[in-house]
Amino acid sequence: MMTDFSPSPEGPVLMVGASGMDMVGRLKGEMHMGTSNPAQIRRAFGGVARNIAENLARLGQPVILLSAVGSDDYGERLLKQASAAGIDVSAVVQIPERPTSTYLAVVNEKGELQFALDDMRATSAITPAYLHAHADLFKEASLLFIDANLSKEALRTAVSLARKARIPIGADPTSTLLAHKLRPHLPRLRLIVPNSSEAGILCDRQVDASKRRQTLEAAKCLVSQGVGIVILTLAQFGVCYATSHTSGYIPAIRTEILDPTGGGDALIAAVIFGLLNGMSLDEAIRLGVSAATLTLRHPGAVLPDLTLEKLYDQLVI
């Protein structure tokens, strides 16, 4: 049992990172460059930290969000929706000089990501000073979880405050362009959840998601750098994981992908929930695979009626 995951599992999870709006277009046919393409376009609230926070809140886990949004209509609506979902957003900062972050993606008919753009300028307001102003929240938390949208200075400050509060730290590398920012902090991470490409960046090697030996070696590489629990998400090839004591592989649940956005965030939230509630690592990851599967079938980043019962109904044996 992972009963040592947090010294105070009853405390809220402290999420620090991006919040914003997602715009995802699903192509109705083959992509033609340089012209308009018929598609179904959906808008929903997103951002890695916000997505994980909402999933946790819907599972009944207390969660506090430290983030930044613009002083605009999107920002106002995001905060209202997040609060209604059960997230404590009282510390989220609204800034007039930056728009609320936006993620724009195009996926093909199979639900596979073709390309994506993001405007995360609002996260520049998550400064060391902002984090120090909320240092008391670190002392109350069961866990700090960060995404790599943060600046290097903000990441360093968040990790320092968590270490002083003696709470475990988890992280999402977020993208291949941002993953390198977590390198200095690997020895202090209790949990990291990269995909194969992000793991490759952190381990300076090519990692083919379809090759189990490569993925397991990458997970063990991160453990050798000091990470407590490494969970590699491998899309349709499942999940592999490693700690200093064990390693393993859990297959994906075959499913139609309606929208790939948010699947990994749902997995992370369910894993955190499971570990904080005393589940074994294997069971927590299976719960995470279940959460990811349900989210991939939903046209949005978070399943609005997510419950523990739904996760167990979908659970892979």
PDB file of C-alpha atoms in Angstrom:
ATOM      1  CA  MET A   1       0.000   0.000   0.000  1.00  0.00           C
ATOM      2  CA  MET A   2       1.240   3.505  -0.802  1.00  0.00           C
ATOM      3  CA  THR A   3       0.299   4.841   2.614  1.00  0.00           C
ATOM      4  CA  ASP A   4       3.487   6.921   2.690  1.00  0.00           C
ATOM      5  CA  PHE A   5       2.549   8.923  -0.411  1.00  0.00           C
ATOM      6  CA  SER A   6       1.668  11.901   1.761  1.00  0.00           C
ATOM      7  CA  PRO A   7       2.143  12.555   5.483  1.00  0.00           C
ATOM      8  CA  SER A   8      -1.245  14.331   5.546  1.00  0.00           C
ATOM      9  CA  PRO A   9      -3.485  12.748   2.879  1.00  0.00           C
ATOM     10  CA  GLU A  10      -6.584  14.485   4.246  1.00  0.00           C
ATOM     11  CA  GLY A  11      -5.238  17.917   3.230  1.00  0.00           C
ATOM     12  CA  PRO A  12      -6.086  19.576  -0.101  1.00  0.00           C
ATOM     13  CA  VAL A  13      -4.016  18.967  -3.213  1.00  0.00           C
ATOM     14  CA  LEU A  14      -2.289  22.181  -4.292  1.00  0.00           C
ATOM     15  CA  MET A  15      -2.294  22.534  -8.097  1.00  0.00           C
ATOM     16  CA  VAL A  16       0.009  25.151  -9.624  1.00  0.00           C
ATOM     17  CA  GLY A  17       0.021  25.882 -13.341  1.00  0.00           C
ATOM     18  CA  ALA A  18      -2.026  26.759 -16.385  1.00  0.00           C
ATOM     19  CA  SER A  19      -5.712  27.535 -16.733  1.00  0.00           C
ATOM     20  CA  GLY A  20      -7.360  28.575 -19.966  1.00  0.00           C
ATOM     21  CA  MET A  21      -9.717  27.922 -22.833  1.00  0.00           C
ATOM     22  CA  ASP A  22      -9.417  24.997 -25.248  1.00  0.00           C
ATOM     23  CA  MET A  23     -10.494  25.205 -28.881  1.00  0.00           C
ATOM     24  CA  VAL A  24     -10.294  21.841 -30.630  1.00  0.00           C
ATOM     25  CA  GLY A  25     -11.231  21.244 -34.258  1.00  0.00           C
ATOM     26  CA  ARG A  26     -11.922  17.664 -35.391  1.00  0.00           C
ATOM     27  CA  LEU A  27     -11.465  17.285 -39.143  1.00  0.00           C
ATOM     28  CA  LYS A  28     -14.308  15.743 -41.140  1.00  0.00           C
ATOM     29  CA  GLY A  29     -11.935  14.540 -43.842  1.00  0.00           C
ATOM     30  CA  GLU A  30      -8.357  14.736 -45.060  1.00  0.00           C
ATOM     31  CA  MET A  31      -6.392  17.854 -44.091  1.00  0.00           C
ATOM     32  CA  HIS A  32      -5.744  20.320 -46.938  1.00  0.00           C
ATOM     33  CA  MET A  33      -3.099  22.926 -46.202  1.00  0.00           C
ATOM     34  CA  GLY A  34      -3.579  26.557 -47.207  1.00  0.00           C
ATOM     35  CA  THR A  35      -7.376  26.458 -47.238  1.00  0.00           C
ATOM     36  CA  SER A  36     -10.385  26.069 -44.950  1.00  0.00           C
ATOM     37  CA  ASN A  37     -11.191  22.518 -43.839  1.00  0.00           C
ATOM     38  CA  PRO A  38     -14.632  21.270 -42.725  1.00  0.00           C
ATOM     39  CA  ALA A  39     -14.501  20.335 -39.038  1.00  0.00           C
ATOM     40  CA  GLN A  40     -16.390  20.152 -35.797  1.00  0.00           C
ATOM     41  CA  ILE A  41     -15.063  22.782 -33.397  1.00  0.00           C
ATOM     42  CA  ARG A  42     -15.632  22.713 -29.661  1.00  0.00           C
ATOM     43  CA  ARG A  43     -14.709  25.122 -26.883  1.00  0.00           C
ATOM     44  CA  ALA A  44     -14.195  24.170 -23.242  1.00  0.00           C
ATOM     45  CA  PHE A  45     -12.179  25.182 -20.231  1.00  0.00           C
ATOM     46  CA  GLY A  46      -8.682  23.701 -20.100  1.00  0.00           C
ATOM     47  CA  GLY A  47      -5.120  24.079 -18.882  1.00  0.00           C
ATOM     48  CA  VAL A  48      -3.169  21.192 -17.371  1.00  0.00           C
ATOM     49  CA  ALA A  49      -3.358  22.319 -13.738  1.00  0.00           C
ATOM     50  CA  ARG A  50      -7.007  23.339 -14.058  1.00  0.00           C
ATOM     51  CA  ASN A  51      -7.970  20.058 -15.743  1.00  0.00           C
ATOM     52  CA  ILE A  52      -6.321  17.932 -13.058  1.00  0.00           C
ATOM     53  CA  ALA A  53      -7.882  20.102 -10.358  1.00  0.00           C
ATOM     54  CA  GLU A  54     -11.379  19.662 -11.786  1.00  0.00           C
ATOM     55  CA  ASN A  55     -10.995  15.893 -12.081  1.00  0.00           C
ATOM     56  CA  LEU A  56      -9.833  15.708  -8.457  1.00  0.00           C
ATOM     57  CA  ALA A  57     -12.702  17.899  -7.271  1.00  0.00           C
ATOM     58  CA  ARG A  58     -15.252  15.745  -9.094  1.00  0.00           C
ATOM     59  CA  LEU A  59     -13.798  12.679  -7.368  1.00  0.00           C
ATOM     60  CA  GLY A  60     -14.335  14.391  -4.013  1.00  0.00           C
ATOM     61  CA  GLN A  61     -10.719  15.374  -3.298  1.00  0.00           C
ATOM     62  CA  PRO A  62     -10.247  18.881  -1.839  1.00  0.00           C
ATOM     63  CA  VAL A  63      -8.105  20.893  -4.250  1.00  0.00           C
ATOM     64  CA  ILE A  64      -6.736  24.443  -4.364  1.00  0.00           C
ATOM     65  CA  LEU A  65      -5.693  26.035  -7.656  1.00  0.00           C
ATOM     66  CA  LEU A  66      -2.868  28.551  -7.930  1.00  0.00           C
ATOM     67  CA  SER A  67      -3.059  29.975 -11.429  1.00  0.00           C
ATOM     68  CA  ALA A  68      -3.615  33.125 -13.468  1.00  0.00           C
ATOM     69  CA  VAL A  69      -6.307  34.203 -15.920  1.00  0.00           C
ATOM     70  CA  GLY A  70      -7.034  37.421 -17.760  1.00  0.00           C
ATOM     71  CA  SER A  71      -9.484  40.053 -16.591  1.00  0.00           C
ATOM     72  CA  ASP A  72     -11.737  39.126 -19.494  1.00  0.00           C
ATOM     73  CA  ASP A  73     -14.913  37.201 -20.170  1.00  0.00           C
ATOM     74  CA  TYR A  74     -13.102  33.867 -20.556  1.00  0.00           C
ATOM     75  CA  GLY A  75     -11.338  34.381 -17.233  1.00  0.00           C
ATOM     76  CA  GLU A  76     -14.555  35.259 -15.415  1.00  0.00           C
ATOM     77  CA  ARG A  77     -16.378  32.263 -16.854  1.00  0.00           C
ATOM     78  CA  LEU A  78     -13.480  29.913 -16.102  1.00  0.00           C
ATOM     79  CA  LEU A  79     -13.369  30.919 -12.442  1.00  0.00           C
ATOM     80  CA  LYS A  80     -17.144  30.600 -12.098  1.00  0.00           C
ATOM     81  CA  GLN A  81     -17.163  27.115 -13.657  1.00  0.00           C
ATOM     82  CA  ALA A  82     -14.158  25.917 -11.642  1.00  0.00           C
ATOM     83  CA  SER A  83     -15.711  27.079  -8.390  1.00  0.00           C
ATOM     84  CA  ALA A  84     -18.993  25.354  -9.272  1.00  0.00           C
ATOM     85  CA  ALA A  85     -17.025  22.140  -9.948  1.00  0.00           C
ATOM     86  CA  GLY A  86     -15.608  22.251  -6.418  1.00  0.00           C
ATOM     87  CA  ILE A  87     -12.176  23.807  -6.966  1.00  0.00           C
ATOM     88  CA  ASP A  88     -10.966  26.428  -4.486  1.00  0.00           C
ATOM     89  CA  VAL A  89     -10.068  29.310  -6.827  1.00  0.00           C
ATOM     90  CA  SER A  90      -9.835  32.035  -4.187  1.00  0.00           C
ATOM     91  CA  ALA A  91      -6.082  32.437  -4.793  1.00  0.00           C
ATOM     92  CA  VAL A  92      -6.217  32.532  -8.616  1.00  0.00           C
ATOM     93  CA  VAL A  93      -4.987  35.920  -9.851  1.00  0.00           C
ATOM     94  CA  GLN A  94      -6.747  37.917 -12.581  1.00  0.00           C
ATOM     95  CA  ILE A  95      -4.529  40.186 -14.650  1.00  0.00           C
ATOM     96  CA  PRO A  96      -5.655  42.970 -17.022  1.00  0.00           C
ATOM     97  CA  GLU A  97      -2.488  43.041 -19.133  1.00  0.00           C
ATOM     98  CA  ARG A  98      -2.716  39.466 -20.479  1.00  0.00           C
ATOM     99  CA  PRO A  99      -5.590  37.491 -22.041  1.00  0.00           C
ATOM    100  CA  THR A 100      -6.745  34.228 -20.500  1.00  0.00           C
ATOM    101  CA  SER A 101      -4.580  31.414 -21.856  1.00  0.00           C
ATOM    102  CA  THR A 102      -5.818  29.636 -24.975  1.00  0.00           C
ATOM    103  CA  TYR A 103      -5.002  26.233 -26.489  1.00  0.00           C
ATOM    104  CA  LEU A 104      -5.865  25.644 -30.147  1.00  0.00           C
ATOM    105  CA  ALA A 105      -5.662  22.118 -31.574  1.00  0.00           C
ATOM    106  CA  VAL A 106      -6.563  20.229 -34.745  1.00  0.00           C
ATOM    107  CA  VAL A 107      -7.250  16.489 -34.607  1.00  0.00           C
ATOM    108  CA  ASN A 108      -7.981  14.093 -37.466  1.00  0.00           C
ATOM    109  CA  GLU A 109     -11.026  11.894 -37.957  1.00  0.00           C
ATOM    110  CA  LYS A 110      -9.499   9.249 -35.665  1.00  0.00           C
ATOM    111  CA  GLY A 111      -9.079  11.769 -32.850  1.00  0.00           C
ATOM    112  CA  GLU A 112      -5.280  11.937 -33.251  1.00  0.00           C
ATOM    113  CA  LEU A 113      -3.594  15.280 -32.624  1.00  0.00           C
ATOM    114  CA  GLN A 114      -2.231  16.841 -35.819  1.00  0.00           C
ATOM    115  CA  PHE A 115      -0.876  20.104 -34.442  1.00  0.00           C
ATOM    116  CA  ALA A 116      -1.557  22.536 -31.634  1.00  0.00           C
ATOM    117  CA  LEU A 117      -0.862  26.131 -30.661  1.00  0.00           C
ATOM    118  CA  ASP A 118      -0.992  27.710 -27.238  1.00  0.00           C
ATOM    119  CA  ASP A 119      -0.890  31.226 -25.857  1.00  0.00           C
ATOM    120  CA  MET A 120       0.155  30.896 -22.213  1.00  0.00           C
ATOM    121  CA  ARG A 121       1.297  34.463 -21.549  1.00  0.00           C
ATOM    122  CA  ALA A 122      -1.026  34.719 -18.556  1.00  0.00           C
ATOM    123  CA  THR A 123       1.074  32.174 -16.658  1.00  0.00           C
ATOM    124  CA  SER A 124       3.809  34.817 -16.384  1.00  0.00           C
ATOM    125  CA  ALA A 125       1.728  36.212 -13.505  1.00  0.00           C
ATOM    126  CA  ILE A 126       2.516  33.046 -11.498  1.00  0.00           C
ATOM    127  CA  THR A 127       5.667  34.639 -10.104  1.00  0.00           C
ATOM    128  CA  PRO A 128       7.873  33.716  -7.128  1.00  0.00           C
ATOM    129  CA  ALA A 129       6.325  36.671  -5.264  1.00  0.00           C
ATOM    130  CA  TYR A 130       2.811  35.367  -5.963  1.00  0.00           C
ATOM    131  CA  LEU A 131       3.755  31.910  -4.703  1.00  0.00           C
ATOM    132  CA  HIS A 132       5.459  33.287  -1.567  1.00  0.00           C
ATOM    133  CA  ALA A 133       2.294  35.284  -0.854  1.00  0.00           C
ATOM    134  CA  HIS A 134       0.450  31.954  -0.640  1.00  0.00           C
ATOM    135  CA  ALA A 135       3.107  30.007   1.272  1.00  0.00           C
ATOM    136  CA  ASP A 136       0.524  29.145   3.940  1.00  0.00           C
ATOM    137  CA  LEU A 137      -1.341  26.989   1.390  1.00  0.00           C
ATOM    138  CA  PHE A 138       1.721  24.783   0.963  1.00  0.00           C
ATOM    139  CA  LYS A 139       1.748  24.102   4.705  1.00  0.00           C
ATOM    140  CA  GLU A 140      -1.884  22.894   4.610  1.00  0.00           C
ATOM    141  CA  ALA A 141      -1.571  20.739   1.492  1.00  0.00           C
ATOM    142  CA  SER A 142      -1.262  16.971   1.146  1.00  0.00           C
ATOM    143  CA  LEU A 143       0.645  17.309  -2.129  1.00  0.00           C
ATOM    144  CA  LEU A 144       1.966  19.904  -4.565  1.00  0.00           C
ATOM    145  CA  PHE A 145       1.456  19.192  -8.267  1.00  0.00           C
ATOM    146  CA  ILE A 146       3.005  21.462 -10.895  1.00  0.00           C
ATOM    147  CA  ASP A 147       2.894  21.687 -14.665  1.00  0.00           C
ATOM    148  CA  ALA A 148       5.835  22.846 -16.749  1.00  0.00           C
ATOM    149  CA  ASN A 149       4.027  25.907 -18.115  1.00  0.00           C
ATOM    150  CA  LEU A 150       5.529  27.721 -15.125  1.00  0.00           C
ATOM    151  CA  SER A 151       8.671  29.803 -15.522  1.00  0.00           C
ATOM    152  CA  LYS A 152      11.935  28.330 -14.277  1.00  0.00           C
ATOM    153  CA  GLU A 153      11.882  30.805 -11.386  1.00  0.00           C
ATOM    154  CA  ALA A 154       8.320  29.899 -10.408  1.00  0.00           C
ATOM    155  CA  LEU A 155       9.107  26.176 -10.608  1.00  0.00           C
ATOM    156  CA  ARG A 156      12.118  26.642  -8.349  1.00  0.00           C
ATOM    157  CA  THR A 157      10.054  28.645  -5.839  1.00  0.00           C
ATOM    158  CA  ALA A 158       7.168  26.152  -5.798  1.00  0.00           C
ATOM    159  CA  VAL A 159       9.535  23.236  -5.223  1.00  0.00           C
ATOM    160  CA  SER A 160      11.333  25.136  -2.455  1.00  0.00           C
ATOM    161  CA  LEU A 161       8.083  26.006  -0.652  1.00  0.00           C
ATOM    162  CA  ALA A 162       6.897  22.394  -0.893  1.00  0.00           C
ATOM    163  CA  ARG A 163      10.175  21.092   0.532  1.00  0.00           C
ATOM    164  CA  LYS A 164       9.934  23.532   3.449  1.00  0.00           C
ATOM    165  CA  ALA A 165       6.355  22.357   4.055  1.00  0.00           C
ATOM    166  CA  ARG A 166       7.549  18.724   3.784  1.00  0.00           C
ATOM    167  CA  ILE A 167       4.905  17.689   1.298  1.00  0.00           C
ATOM    168  CA  PRO A 168       5.472  15.424  -1.725  1.00  0.00           C
ATOM    169  CA  ILE A 169       5.795  16.981  -5.171  1.00  0.00           C
ATOM    170  CA  GLY A 170       4.345  15.714  -8.438  1.00  0.00           C
ATOM    171  CA  ALA A 171       4.855  17.122 -11.929  1.00  0.00           C
ATOM    172  CA  ASP A 172       3.634  16.922 -15.511  1.00  0.00           C
ATOM    173  CA  PRO A 173       6.283  17.787 -18.148  1.00  0.00           C
ATOM    174  CA  THR A 174       3.380  19.124 -20.269  1.00  0.00           C
ATOM    175  CA  SER A 175       5.134  19.061 -23.686  1.00  0.00           C
ATOM    176  CA  THR A 176       8.420  18.168 -25.355  1.00  0.00           C
ATOM    177  CA  LEU A 177       9.246  21.892 -25.539  1.00  0.00           C
ATOM    178  CA  LEU A 178       8.747  22.419 -21.787  1.00  0.00           C
ATOM    179  CA  ALA A 179       9.893  19.117 -20.272  1.00  0.00           C
ATOM    180  CA  HIS A 180      13.531  20.198 -19.899  1.00  0.00           C
ATOM    181  CA  LYS A 181      12.514  22.708 -17.206  1.00  0.00           C
ATOM    182  CA  LEU A 182      11.880  19.831 -14.791  1.00  0.00           C
ATOM    183  CA  ARG A 183      15.411  18.418 -15.080  1.00  0.00           C
ATOM    184  CA  PRO A 184      16.878  20.317 -12.083  1.00  0.00           C
ATOM    185  CA  HIS A 185      14.003  19.149  -9.888  1.00  0.00           C
ATOM    186  CA  LEU A 186      13.897  15.416 -10.677  1.00  0.00           C
ATOM    187  CA  PRO A 187      15.608  14.348  -7.396  1.00  0.00           C
ATOM    188  CA  ARG A 188      12.865  16.128  -5.450  1.00  0.00           C
ATOM    189  CA  LEU A 189       9.866  14.716  -7.319  1.00  0.00           C
ATOM    190  CA  ARG A 190       7.753  12.019  -5.681  1.00  0.00           C
ATOM    191  CA  LEU A 191       5.756  11.551  -8.901  1.00  0.00           C
ATOM    192  CA  ILE A 192       6.216  12.409 -12.573  1.00  0.00           C
ATOM    193  CA  VAL A 193       3.884  11.521 -15.458  1.00  0.00           C
ATOM    194  CA  PRO A 194       5.525  12.092 -18.874  1.00  0.00           C
ATOM    195  CA  ASN A 195       4.612  10.639 -22.232  1.00  0.00           C
ATOM    196  CA  SER A 196       7.281   8.757 -24.179  1.00  0.00           C
ATOM    197  CA  SER A 197       8.553  11.853 -26.009  1.00  0.00           C
ATOM    198  CA  GLU A 198       8.829  13.890 -22.799  1.00  0.00           C
ATOM    199  CA  ALA A 199      10.605  11.005 -21.076  1.00  0.00           C
ATOM    200  CA  GLY A 200      13.031  10.941 -23.983  1.00  0.00           C
ATOM    201  CA  ILE A 201      13.824  14.627 -23.445  1.00  0.00           C
ATOM    202  CA  LEU A 202      14.442  14.068 -19.731  1.00  0.00           C
ATOM    203  CA  CYS A 203      16.601  10.981 -20.332  1.00  0.00           C
ATOM    204  CA  ASP A 204      18.438  12.146 -23.479  1.00  0.00           C
ATOM    205  CA  ARG A 205      17.331   9.174 -25.561  1.00  0.00           C
ATOM    206  CA  GLN A 206      14.799   8.091 -28.139  1.00  0.00           C
ATOM    207  CA  VAL A 207      11.797   6.365 -26.584  1.00  0.00           C
ATOM    208  CA  ASP A 208       9.430   4.441 -28.866  1.00  0.00           C
ATOM    209  CA  ALA A 209       6.053   4.122 -27.134  1.00  0.00           C
ATOM    210  CA  SER A 210       5.419   0.810 -28.910  1.00  0.00           C
ATOM    211  CA  LYS A 211       8.550  -0.848 -27.508  1.00  0.00           C
ATOM    212  CA  ARG A 212       8.011  -1.982 -23.952  1.00  0.00           C
ATOM    213  CA  ARG A 213      11.695  -2.449 -23.132  1.00  0.00           C
ATOM    214  CA  GLN A 214      12.533   1.111 -24.215  1.00  0.00           C
ATOM    215  CA  THR A 215       9.704   2.633 -22.221  1.00  0.00           C
ATOM    216  CA  LEU A 216      10.549   0.641 -19.107  1.00  0.00           C
ATOM    217  CA  GLU A 217      14.202   1.633 -19.398  1.00  0.00           C
ATOM    218  CA  ALA A 218      13.165   5.286 -19.679  1.00  0.00           C
ATOM    219  CA  ALA A 219      11.013   4.978 -16.554  1.00  0.00           C
ATOM    220  CA  LYS A 220      13.918   3.402 -14.679  1.00  0.00           C
ATOM    221  CA  CYS A 221      16.215   6.159 -15.978  1.00  0.00           C
ATOM    222  CA  LEU A 222      14.028   8.759 -14.270  1.00  0.00           C
ATOM    223  CA  VAL A 223      13.948   6.699 -11.071  1.00  0.00           C
ATOM    224  CA  SER A 224      17.762   6.595 -11.172  1.00  0.00           C
ATOM    225  CA  GLN A 225      17.698  10.410 -11.240  1.00  0.00           C
ATOM    226  CA  GLY A 226      15.776  10.460  -7.970  1.00  0.00           C
ATOM    227  CA  VAL A 227      12.099  10.409  -8.924  1.00  0.00           C
ATOM    228  CA  GLY A 228       9.982   8.291  -6.551  1.00  0.00           C
ATOM    229  CA  ILE A 229       7.221   7.129  -8.915  1.00  0.00           C
ATOM    230  CA  VAL A 230       7.444   7.335 -12.705  1.00  0.00           C
ATOM    231  CA  ILE A 231       4.359   6.714 -14.842  1.00  0.00           C
ATOM    232  CA  LEU A 232       4.896   6.786 -18.620  1.00  0.00           C
ATOM    233  CA  THR A 233       1.739   7.286 -20.664  1.00  0.00           C
ATOM    234  CA  LEU A 234       1.990   5.458 -23.998  1.00  0.00           C
ATOM    235  CA  ALA A 235      -1.312   6.345 -25.719  1.00  0.00           C
ATOM    236  CA  GLN A 236      -2.813   3.218 -27.334  1.00  0.00           C
ATOM    237  CA  PHE A 237       0.060   1.097 -25.950  1.00  0.00           C
ATOM    238  CA  GLY A 238      -0.990   1.637 -22.332  1.00  0.00           C
ATOM    239  CA  VAL A 239       1.084   2.758 -19.369  1.00  0.00           C
ATOM    240  CA  CYS A 240       4.358   1.599 -17.884  1.00  0.00           C
ATOM    241  CA  TYR A 241       5.619   2.531 -14.440  1.00  0.00           C
ATOM    242  CA  ALA A 242       8.639   2.187 -12.189  1.00  0.00           C
ATOM    243  CA  THR A 243       9.796   2.908  -8.658  1.00  0.00           C
ATOM    244  CA  SER A 244      13.001   1.929  -6.887  1.00  0.00           C
ATOM    245  CA  HIS A 245      11.265  -1.301  -5.787  1.00  0.00           C
ATOM    246  CA  THR A 246       8.983  -2.326  -8.636  1.00  0.00           C
ATOM    247  CA  SER A 247       8.018  -1.796 -12.264  1.00  0.00           C
ATOM    248  CA  GLY A 248       5.209  -2.884 -14.523  1.00  0.00           C
ATOM    249  CA  TYR A 249       2.962  -2.349 -17.495  1.00  0.00           C
ATOM    250  CA  ILE A 250      -0.791  -1.841 -17.774  1.00  0.00           C
ATOM    251  CA  PRO A 251      -2.499  -2.113 -21.181  1.00  0.00           C
ATOM    252  CA  ALA A 252      -4.750   0.571 -22.582  1.00  0.00           C
ATOM    253  CA  ILE A 253      -8.490   0.047 -22.792  1.00  0.00           C
ATOM    254  CA  ARG A 254      -9.469  -0.097 -26.463  1.00  0.00           C
ATOM    255  CA  THR A 255     -11.791   2.796 -27.173  1.00  0.00           C
ATOM    256  CA  GLU A 256     -12.898   5.242 -29.826  1.00  0.00           C
ATOM    257  CA  ILE A 257     -11.171   8.611 -29.329  1.00  0.00           C
ATOM    258  CA  LEU A 258     -13.551  11.520 -29.687  1.00  0.00           C
ATOM    259  CA  ASP A 259     -11.104  14.122 -28.340  1.00  0.00           C
ATOM    260  CA  PRO A 260      -7.543  13.443 -27.075  1.00  0.00           C
ATOM    261  CA  THR A 261      -7.425  16.602 -24.963  1.00  0.00           C
ATOM    262  CA  GLY A 262      -7.349  15.969 -21.227  1.00  0.00           C
ATOM    263  CA  GLY A 263      -6.873  12.197 -21.204  1.00  0.00           C
ATOM    264  CA  GLY A 264      -3.485  12.401 -19.519  1.00  0.00           C
ATOM    265  CA  ASP A 265      -4.764  14.973 -17.022  1.00  0.00           C
ATOM    266  CA  ALA A 266      -7.601  12.638 -16.031  1.00  0.00           C
ATOM    267  CA  LEU A 267      -5.120   9.793 -15.548  1.00  0.00           C
ATOM    268  CA  ILE A 268      -2.941  11.946 -13.287  1.00  0.00           C
ATOM    269  CA  ALA A 269      -5.895  13.048 -11.175  1.00  0.00           C
ATOM    270  CA  ALA A 270      -7.156   9.507 -10.654  1.00  0.00           C
ATOM    271  CA  VAL A 271      -3.659   8.263  -9.756  1.00  0.00           C
ATOM    272  CA  ILE A 272      -3.232  11.049  -7.196  1.00  0.00           C
ATOM    273  CA  PHE A 273      -6.679  10.341  -5.773  1.00  0.00           C
ATOM    274  CA  GLY A 274      -5.921   6.638  -5.507  1.00  0.00           C
ATOM    275  CA  LEU A 275      -2.537   7.078  -3.828  1.00  0.00           C
ATOM    276  CA  LEU A 276      -3.853   9.653  -1.351  1.00  0.00           C
ATOM    277  CA  ASN A 277      -6.593   7.181  -0.440  1.00  0.00           C
ATOM    278  CA  GLY A 278      -4.182   4.339   0.284  1.00  0.00           C
ATOM    279  CA  MET A 279      -4.464   2.338  -2.916  1.00  0.00           C
ATOM    280  CA  SER A 280      -1.557   0.289  -4.227  1.00  0.00           C
ATOM    281  CA  LEU A 281       0.334   1.878  -7.103  1.00  0.00           C
ATOM    282  CA  ASP A 282      -0.948  -0.753  -9.528  1.00  0.00           C
ATOM    283  CA  GLU A 283      -4.571  -0.155  -8.544  1.00  0.00           C
ATOM    284  CA  ALA A 284      -4.172   3.628  -8.674  1.00  0.00           C
ATOM    285  CA  ILE A 285      -2.729   3.442 -12.187  1.00  0.00           C
ATOM    286  CA  ARG A 286      -5.536   1.154 -13.352  1.00  0.00           C
ATOM    287  CA  LEU A 287      -7.958   3.758 -11.990  1.00  0.00           C
ATOM    288  CA  GLY A 288      -6.029   6.358 -13.986  1.00  0.00           C
ATOM    289  CA  VAL A 289      -6.275   4.345 -17.217  1.00  0.00           C
ATOM    290  CA  SER A 290     -10.015   4.094 -16.620  1.00  0.00           C
ATOM    291  CA  ALA A 291     -10.287   7.883 -16.146  1.00  0.00           C
ATOM    292  CA  ALA A 292      -8.279   8.557 -19.305  1.00  0.00           C
ATOM    293  CA  THR A 293     -10.464   6.199 -21.350  1.00  0.00           C
ATOM    294  CA  LEU A 294     -13.692   7.842 -20.216  1.00  0.00           C
ATOM    295  CA  THR A 295     -12.272  11.299 -20.964  1.00  0.00           C
ATOM    296  CA  LEU A 296     -11.099  10.334 -24.475  1.00  0.00           C
ATOM    297  CA  ARG A 297     -14.712   9.476 -25.312  1.00  0.00           C
ATOM    298  CA  HIS A 298     -15.931  12.898 -24.177  1.00  0.00           C
ATOM    299  CA  PRO A 299     -15.860  16.083 -26.318  1.00  0.00           C
ATOM    300  CA  GLY A 300     -13.993  18.091 -23.703  1.00  0.00           C
ATOM    301  CA  ALA A 301     -10.997  18.034 -21.370  1.00  0.00           C
ATOM    302  CA  VAL A 302     -12.897  16.822 -18.273  1.00  0.00           C
ATOM    303  CA  LEU A 303     -15.797  14.398 -17.910  1.00  0.00           C
ATOM    304  CA  PRO A 304     -18.439  16.522 -16.125  1.00  0.00           C
ATOM    305  CA  ASP A 305     -20.134  13.575 -14.385  1.00  0.00           C
ATOM    306  CA  LEU A 306     -16.924  11.809 -13.324  1.00  0.00           C
ATOM    307  CA  THR A 307     -17.348   9.601 -10.245  1.00  0.00           C
ATOM    308  CA  LEU A 308     -15.388   6.842  -8.561  1.00  0.00           C
ATOM    309  CA  GLU A 309     -18.191   4.431  -9.472  1.00  0.00           C
ATOM    310  CA  LYS A 310     -17.767   5.245 -13.181  1.00  0.00           C
ATOM    311  CA  LEU A 311     -14.035   4.608 -12.912  1.00  0.00           C
ATOM    312  CA  TYR A 312     -14.535   1.183 -11.372  1.00  0.00           C
ATOM    313  CA  ASP A 313     -17.171   0.291 -13.972  1.00  0.00           C
ATOM    314  CA  GLN A 314     -14.560   0.974 -16.682  1.00  0.00           C
ATOM    315  CA  LEU A 315     -11.601  -0.552 -14.819  1.00  0.00           C
ATOM    316  CA  VAL A 316      -9.181  -2.767 -16.730  1.00  0.00           C
ATOM    317  CA  ILE A 317      -8.582  -6.061 -14.915  1.00  0.00           C
TER     318      ILE A 317
END
